[in-house]
GROMACS .gro file of C-alpha atoms in nm:
model
  346
    1MET     CA    1   0.000   0.000   0.000
    2LYS     CA    2   0.107   0.359  -0.054
    3THR     CA    3   0.166   0.609   0.223
    4SER     CA    4  -0.058   0.850   0.032
    5ASP     CA    5  -0.348   0.605   0.080
    6PHE     CA    6  -0.364   0.730   0.440
    7TYR     CA    7  -0.383   1.101   0.363
    8PHE     CA    8  -0.681   1.313   0.463
    9ASP     CA    9  -0.737   1.687   0.452
   10LEU     CA   10  -0.732   1.843   0.797
   11PRO     CA   11  -0.797   2.214   0.855
   12GLN     CA   12  -0.529   2.368   1.076
   13GLU     CA   13  -0.788   2.512   1.313
   14LEU     CA   14  -0.892   2.159   1.417
   15ILE     CA   15  -0.545   2.075   1.553
   16ALA     CA   16  -0.585   2.124   1.929
   17GLN     CA   17  -0.323   2.367   2.059
   18LYS     CA   18  -0.415   2.330   2.425
   19PRO     CA   19  -0.614   2.092   2.643
   20CYS     CA   20  -0.986   2.143   2.696
   21ASN     CA   21  -1.092   2.354   2.993
   22GLU     CA   22  -1.129   2.052   3.223
   23ARG     CA   23  -0.971   1.709   3.194
   24GLY     CA   24  -1.215   1.459   3.046
   25ASN     CA   25  -1.447   1.722   2.897
   26ASP     CA   26  -1.389   1.581   2.548
   27ARG     CA   27  -1.601   1.450   2.265
   28LEU     CA   28  -1.605   1.077   2.200
   29MET     CA   29  -1.677   0.909   1.868
   30LEU     CA   30  -1.794   0.546   1.869
   31LEU     CA   31  -1.686   0.358   1.556
   32GLY     CA   32  -1.818   0.013   1.472
   33ARG     CA   33  -1.511  -0.198   1.392
   34THR     CA   34  -1.683  -0.417   1.136
   35SER     CA   35  -1.984  -0.206   1.035
   36GLY     CA   36  -1.815   0.133   1.012
   37SER     CA   37  -2.113   0.292   1.192
   38VAL     CA   38  -2.042   0.622   1.367
   39ALA     CA   39  -2.210   0.769   1.675
   40HIS     CA   40  -2.124   1.074   1.883
   41TYR     CA   41  -2.090   1.092   2.262
   42GLN     CA   42  -1.899   1.268   2.539
   43MET     CA   43  -1.607   1.116   2.730
   44GLN     CA   44  -1.828   1.095   3.042
   45ASP     CA   45  -2.042   0.844   2.848
   46LEU     CA   46  -1.759   0.593   2.812
   47PRO     CA   47  -1.859   0.368   3.108
   48SER     CA   48  -2.200   0.316   2.950
   49LEU     CA   49  -2.033   0.199   2.626
   50VAL     CA   50  -1.804  -0.064   2.782
   51GLU     CA   51  -1.950  -0.406   2.870
   52PRO     CA   52  -1.903  -0.552   3.220
   53GLY     CA   53  -1.622  -0.807   3.221
   54THR     CA   54  -1.414  -0.613   2.969
   55LEU     CA   55  -1.044  -0.590   3.052
   56MET     CA   56  -0.910  -0.240   2.982
   57VAL     CA   57  -0.532  -0.212   2.950
   58PHE     CA   58  -0.361   0.126   3.005
   59ASN     CA   59  -0.003   0.247   2.954
   60ASN     CA   60   0.131   0.399   3.276
   61SER     CA   61   0.448   0.551   3.126
   62ARG     CA   62   0.528   0.899   3.253
   63VAL     CA   63   0.661   1.173   3.024
   64ARG     CA   64   1.014   1.287   3.099
   65ARG     CA   65   1.093   1.660   3.082
   66SER     CA   66   1.306   1.566   2.785
   67ARG     CA   67   1.315   1.882   2.571
   68CYS     CA   68   1.634   2.061   2.675
   69TYR     CA   69   1.811   2.372   2.548
   70ALA     CA   70   2.186   2.420   2.546
   71THR     CA   71   2.439   2.677   2.425
   72LYS     CA   72   2.711   2.578   2.180
   73ILE     CA   73   3.033   2.665   2.358
   74SER     CA   74   3.225   2.770   2.047
   75SER     CA   75   2.959   3.009   1.913
   76GLY     CA   76   2.710   3.087   2.192
   77LYS     CA   77   2.418   2.977   1.973
   78GLU     CA   78   2.119   2.803   2.133
   79GLN     CA   79   2.045   2.442   2.037
   80GLU     CA   80   1.740   2.228   2.114
   81PHE     CA   81   1.774   1.858   2.204
   82LEU     CA   82   1.499   1.603   2.267
   83PHE     CA   83   1.634   1.326   2.490
   84LEU     CA   84   1.500   0.984   2.395
   85ASN     CA   85   1.674   0.707   2.588
   86PRO     CA   86   2.005   0.628   2.759
   87VAL     CA   87   2.261   0.436   2.554
   88SER     CA   88   2.486   0.344   2.845
   89SER     CA   89   2.388   0.178   3.171
   90ASP     CA   90   2.564   0.453   3.368
   91LEU     CA   91   2.332   0.719   3.210
   92ARG     CA   92   2.627   0.916   3.069
   93VAL     CA   93   2.542   0.866   2.698
   94TRP     CA   94   2.196   0.945   2.558
   95ASN     CA   95   2.023   0.922   2.221
   96VAL     CA   96   1.878   1.262   2.131
   97MET     CA   97   1.668   1.404   1.851
   98VAL     CA   98   1.826   1.724   1.723
   99LYS     CA   99   1.656   2.029   1.578
  100GLY     CA  100   1.859   2.147   1.277
  101ALA     CA  101   2.078   1.837   1.301
  102LYS     CA  102   2.295   1.923   0.999
  103LYS     CA  103   2.456   2.203   1.201
  104VAL     CA  104   2.529   1.976   1.499
  105LYS     CA  105   2.869   1.824   1.425
  106ASP     CA  106   3.065   1.548   1.592
  107ASP     CA  107   3.274   1.654   1.893
  108ALA     CA  108   3.086   1.984   1.934
  109ARG     CA  109   3.041   2.080   2.299
  110TYR     CA  110   2.725   2.226   2.454
  111SER     CA  111   2.650   2.381   2.791
  112PHE     CA  112   2.308   2.321   2.948
  113GLN     CA  113   2.113   2.546   3.183
  114ASP     CA  114   2.280   2.417   3.502
  115GLY     CA  115   2.629   2.435   3.349
  116THR     CA  116   2.649   2.067   3.255
  117ILE     CA  117   2.871   2.006   2.950
  118ALA     CA  118   2.790   1.748   2.679
  119THR     CA  119   2.984   1.639   2.372
  120VAL     CA  120   2.827   1.520   2.047
  121ILE     CA  121   2.920   1.162   1.964
  122HIS     CA  122   2.896   1.023   1.613
  123ALA     CA  123   2.548   0.884   1.547
  124ASP     CA  124   2.480   0.531   1.429
  125GLU     CA  125   2.416   0.539   1.053
  126ASN     CA  126   2.097   0.336   1.107
  127THR     CA  127   1.949   0.594   1.344
  128GLY     CA  128   1.885   0.864   1.086
  129SER     CA  129   2.005   1.216   1.024
  130GLU     CA  130   1.788   1.377   1.293
  131PHE     CA  131   1.961   1.189   1.572
  132ARG     CA  132   2.287   1.209   1.764
  133SER     CA  133   2.432   1.075   2.086
  134LEU     CA  134   2.539   1.309   2.364
  135GLY     CA  135   2.810   1.214   2.610
  136PHE     CA  136   2.827   1.359   2.962
  137GLU     CA  137   3.093   1.342   3.233
  138GLN     CA  138   2.833   1.249   3.496
  139PRO     CA  139   2.506   1.050   3.492
  140VAL     CA  140   2.200   1.230   3.357
  141THR     CA  141   1.928   1.150   3.609
  142GLU     CA  142   1.560   1.242   3.642
  143ASP     CA  143   1.663   1.520   3.880
  144TRP     CA  144   1.878   1.660   3.598
  145PHE     CA  145   1.577   1.666   3.366
  146GLU     CA  146   1.367   1.840   3.630
  147ARG     CA  147   1.632   2.115   3.648
  148ASN     CA  148   1.704   2.148   3.276
  149GLY     CA  149   1.408   2.012   3.083
  150HIS     CA  150   1.075   2.119   2.939
  151ILE     CA  151   0.760   1.916   2.864
  152PRO     CA  152   0.814   1.780   2.508
  153LEU     CA  153   0.500   1.904   2.336
  154PRO     CA  154   0.459   1.768   1.980
  155PRO     CA  155   0.571   1.993   1.692
  156TYR     CA  156   0.212   2.052   1.573
  157ILE     CA  157   0.146   2.235   1.902
  158ARG     CA  158   0.289   2.569   1.799
  159ARG     CA  159   0.371   2.724   2.134
  160GLU     CA  160   0.609   2.683   2.424
  161ASP     CA  161   0.513   2.457   2.714
  162THR     CA  162   0.359   2.613   3.026
  163ASP     CA  163   0.293   2.507   3.384
  164ILE     CA  164  -0.047   2.380   3.271
  165ASP     CA  165   0.124   2.127   3.043
  166SER     CA  166   0.322   1.987   3.336
  167GLU     CA  167  -0.008   1.849   3.465
  168ARG     CA  168  -0.223   1.808   3.154
  169TYR     CA  169   0.039   1.638   2.934
  170GLN     CA  170   0.053   1.351   3.185
  171THR     CA  171  -0.211   1.086   3.245
  172ILE     CA  172  -0.350   1.080   3.599
  173TYR     CA  173  -0.208   0.728   3.642
  174ALA     CA  174   0.140   0.802   3.498
  175LYS     CA  175   0.395   0.617   3.710
  176GLU     CA  176   0.703   0.489   3.525
  177THR     CA  177   0.913   0.777   3.386
  178GLY     CA  178   1.071   0.728   3.045
  179SER     CA  179   0.857   0.854   2.756
  180ALA     CA  180   0.958   1.130   2.516
  181ALA     CA  181   0.589   1.185   2.434
  182CYS     CA  182   0.269   1.118   2.622
  183PRO     CA  183   0.055   0.811   2.550
  184THR     CA  184  -0.219   1.062   2.483
  185ALA     CA  185  -0.529   0.841   2.470
  186GLY     CA  186  -0.498   0.823   2.847
  187LEU     CA  187  -0.522   1.201   2.888
  188HIS     CA  188  -0.903   1.179   2.869
  189PHE     CA  189  -0.939   0.964   3.181
  190THR     CA  190  -1.036   1.110   3.518
  191GLN     CA  191  -1.064   0.929   3.849
  192PRO     CA  192  -1.447   0.945   3.839
  193VAL     CA  193  -1.446   0.773   3.497
  194LEU     CA  194  -1.206   0.503   3.620
  195ASP     CA  195  -1.421   0.455   3.930
  196ALA     CA  196  -1.736   0.430   3.720
  197LEU     CA  197  -1.575   0.166   3.496
  198SER     CA  198  -1.468  -0.039   3.798
  199ALA     CA  199  -1.813  -0.008   3.956
  200LYS     CA  200  -1.965  -0.146   3.637
  201GLY     CA  201  -1.748  -0.457   3.655
  202VAL     CA  202  -1.482  -0.350   3.405
  203ASP     CA  203  -1.135  -0.481   3.497
  204LEU     CA  204  -0.843  -0.236   3.474
  205ALA     CA  205  -0.476  -0.326   3.418
  206TRP     CA  206  -0.155  -0.136   3.346
  207ILE     CA  207   0.145  -0.207   3.124
  208THR     CA  208   0.439   0.021   3.041
  209LEU     CA  209   0.570   0.125   2.701
  210HIS     CA  210   0.809   0.418   2.687
  211VAL     CA  211   0.730   0.624   2.378
  212GLY     CA  212   1.042   0.686   2.170
  213LEU     CA  213   1.171   0.753   1.819
  214GLY     CA  214   0.890   0.594   1.623
  215THR     CA  215   0.639   0.854   1.741
  216PHE     CA  216   0.833   1.142   1.583
  217LEU     CA  217   0.943   0.998   1.253
  218PRO     CA  218   0.725   1.054   0.946
  219VAL     CA  219   0.673   0.773   0.698
  220ARG     CA  220   0.906   0.879   0.418
  221ALA     CA  221   0.876   0.563   0.211
  222GLU     CA  222   0.633   0.571  -0.080
  223GLN     CA  223   0.530   0.213  -0.005
  224ILE     CA  224   0.441   0.163   0.362
  225GLU     CA  225   0.599  -0.183   0.362
  226ASP     CA  226   0.938  -0.013   0.319
  227HIS     CA  227   0.905   0.187   0.642
  228HIS     CA  228   1.099   0.060   0.945
  229MET     CA  229   0.995   0.137   1.303
  230HIS     CA  230   1.252   0.228   1.568
  231GLU     CA  231   1.271   0.020   1.882
  232GLU     CA  232   1.068   0.101   2.194
  233TYR     CA  233   1.074  -0.087   2.523
  234TYR     CA  234   0.776  -0.228   2.711
  235THR     CA  235   0.709  -0.417   3.033
  236VAL     CA  236   0.422  -0.655   3.110
  237SER     CA  237   0.408  -0.790   3.465
  238GLU     CA  238   0.324  -1.153   3.541
  239ASP     CA  239  -0.003  -1.051   3.707
  240VAL     CA  240  -0.116  -0.847   3.405
  241ALA     CA  241  -0.016  -1.118   3.157
  242LEU     CA  242  -0.226  -1.365   3.359
  243LYS     CA  243  -0.521  -1.122   3.362
  244ILE     CA  244  -0.505  -1.080   2.985
  245ASN     CA  245  -0.469  -1.451   2.913
  246ASN     CA  246  -0.757  -1.535   3.147
  247ALA     CA  247  -0.979  -1.275   2.978
  248LYS     CA  248  -0.904  -1.427   2.638
  249LYS     CA  249  -0.974  -1.781   2.766
  250GLU     CA  250  -1.305  -1.667   2.913
  251GLY     CA  251  -1.411  -1.485   2.598
  252ARG     CA  252  -1.407  -1.142   2.763
  253PRO     CA  253  -1.301  -0.850   2.539
  254VAL     CA  254  -0.960  -0.688   2.582
  255LEU     CA  255  -0.984  -0.310   2.528
  256ALA     CA  256  -0.647  -0.143   2.473
  257VAL     CA  257  -0.630   0.223   2.574
  258GLY     CA  258  -0.402   0.392   2.322
  259THR     CA  259  -0.190   0.268   2.034
  260THR     CA  260   0.103   0.216   2.273
  261SER     CA  261  -0.102  -0.039   2.469
  262VAL     CA  262  -0.199  -0.204   2.139
  263ARG     CA  263   0.165  -0.227   2.033
  264THR     CA  264   0.263  -0.370   2.370
  265LEU     CA  265  -0.006  -0.639   2.381
  266GLU     CA  266   0.050  -0.751   2.024
  267SER     CA  267   0.429  -0.750   2.069
  268ALA     CA  268   0.412  -0.946   2.395
  269SER     CA  269   0.195  -1.226   2.253
  270ASP     CA  270   0.311  -1.545   2.087
  271GLU     CA  271   0.167  -1.687   1.766
  272ASN     CA  272  -0.125  -1.832   1.964
  273GLY     CA  273  -0.213  -1.498   2.123
  274ILE     CA  274  -0.074  -1.589   2.466
  275VAL     CA  275   0.078  -1.281   2.631
  276GLN     CA  276   0.425  -1.330   2.783
  277SER     CA  277   0.541  -1.125   3.081
  278GLY     CA  278   0.876  -0.944   3.090
  279THR     CA  279   1.062  -0.643   2.953
  280ARG     CA  280   1.149  -0.643   2.583
  281GLY     CA  281   1.201  -0.418   2.281
  282THR     CA  282   0.960  -0.398   1.989
  283HIS     CA  283   0.981  -0.278   1.629
  284ILE     CA  284   0.622  -0.383   1.551
  285PHE     CA  285   0.456  -0.195   1.264
  286MET     CA  286   0.085  -0.261   1.213
  287TYR     CA  287  -0.090  -0.169   0.889
  288PRO     CA  288  -0.383  -0.319   0.693
  289GLY     CA  289  -0.336  -0.692   0.664
  290TYR     CA  290  -0.208  -0.734   1.018
  291LYS     CA  291  -0.404  -0.997   1.217
  292PHE     CA  292  -0.467  -0.892   1.576
  293LYS     CA  293  -0.411  -1.171   1.829
  294VAL     CA  294  -0.499  -1.003   2.160
  295VAL     CA  295  -0.675  -0.668   2.119
  296ASP     CA  296  -1.052  -0.681   2.060
  297GLN     CA  297  -1.142  -0.314   2.114
  298MET     CA  298  -0.945   0.010   2.109
  299PHE     CA  299  -0.971   0.354   2.267
  300THR     CA  300  -0.760   0.610   2.083
  301ASN     CA  301  -0.715   0.970   1.969
  302PHE     CA  302  -0.745   1.108   1.615
  303HIS     CA  303  -0.410   1.072   1.440
  304THR     CA  304  -0.204   1.262   1.184
  305PRO     CA  305  -0.237   1.196   0.809
  306GLU     CA  306   0.004   0.940   0.662
  307SER     CA  307   0.135   0.842   1.008
  308THR     CA  308   0.210   0.493   1.143
  309LEU     CA  309  -0.070   0.550   1.395
  310ILE     CA  310  -0.345   0.604   1.137
  311MET     CA  311  -0.210   0.294   0.963
  312LEU     CA  312  -0.241   0.101   1.290
  313VAL     CA  313  -0.604   0.200   1.350
  314SER     CA  314  -0.675   0.128   0.983
  315ALA     CA  315  -0.536  -0.222   1.034
  316PHE     CA  316  -0.779  -0.261   1.323
  317ALA     CA  317  -1.098  -0.116   1.175
  318GLY     CA  318  -1.031  -0.093   0.800
  319ARG     CA  319  -0.889   0.201   0.607
  320GLU     CA  320  -1.224   0.296   0.453
  321HIS     CA  321  -1.403   0.295   0.790
  322ILE     CA  322  -1.127   0.505   0.949
  323LEU     CA  323  -1.110   0.764   0.670
  324ASN     CA  324  -1.489   0.792   0.664
  325ALA     CA  325  -1.496   0.842   1.043
  326TYR     CA  326  -1.221   1.102   1.018
  327GLN     CA  327  -1.414   1.287   0.748
  328GLN     CA  328  -1.715   1.296   0.977
  329ALA     CA  329  -1.493   1.418   1.260
  330VAL     CA  330  -1.371   1.704   1.040
  331GLU     CA  331  -1.728   1.793   0.942
  332GLN     CA  332  -1.837   1.784   1.307
  333LYS     CA  333  -1.530   1.991   1.406
  334TYR     CA  334  -1.376   1.739   1.642
  335ARG     CA  335  -1.040   1.843   1.788
  336PHE     CA  336  -0.745   1.641   1.658
  337PHE     CA  337  -0.419   1.494   1.791
  338SER     CA  338  -0.266   1.493   2.140
  339TYR     CA  339  -0.492   1.746   2.312
  340GLY     CA  340  -0.791   1.663   2.096
  341ASP     CA  341  -1.098   1.438   2.119
  342CYS     CA  342  -1.116   1.059   2.126
  343MET     CA  343  -1.257   0.749   1.960
  344LEU     CA  344  -1.376   0.409   2.083
  345ILE     CA  345  -1.356   0.130   1.826
  346LYS     CA  346  -1.556  -0.183   1.906
   0.00000   0.00000   0.00000
């Protein structure tokens, strides 16, 4: 299939630039996975749309304050870095995404806000031109990011981060720090909604996938089969793996909250759909033709044209159904992307 098969026209004014006035006060589209039917609700209606006995799986990764600014020592010019993941176990070498990477040369030295010095290390040829490694003389810890970092808002949010983003660009259940972007489907959930789901007999479980390079890279290949995903790491505990496998045995639906939860569950399962516990890396890329082994239903945001995420939801519900639903969302003026509205596919 061609990347252009997943294009749709989206007016700029529908790209949400800030969260709604109150967490969870979002619109919710219900899409029939097989029928393509569309209905419109509010996020507060979600508990009424989920059957008792359903197992909902959430990603509890917490966003790191990973956007950091430094000054090039030789010229005094400011440079932006987005920290992705540590390369070394001692936390002294990090993979970073670099704005204006062509100007960031090997061995260049940069000074960060607290005076920390980093040196650019030659990037792996397989990583891509936007990426470098930075070497430090001391470990770069979460405390360092709290002192030097900013919330890494996506590039389509055309403003600087604020104190509001420190709260609203995290899910209320975020626990394990490590993501370079928020698993944004979870931003819609409030404690009252979670409580209402539990009271209805819906089972809740949490996995961890730290969002990394794959989220930021556009699909540059003309044929989607030629696109290669970068590795991200996930963890599924023994208790959660048992919960998922029991739900499948008992014929209860597994509802993945967010594409990161989908990627985790499908990556963690064997060819028979049995989910294995543990911590592993995944390069999984789902597009039409992929056969889902674990996930029965999906809760997700509205995604960017020609992205791996719209390809994933198209694999789940069919490209025609997705593009038709997105067209209706545009006509109904839904808000798109990270701070936008949401969709339940079942």
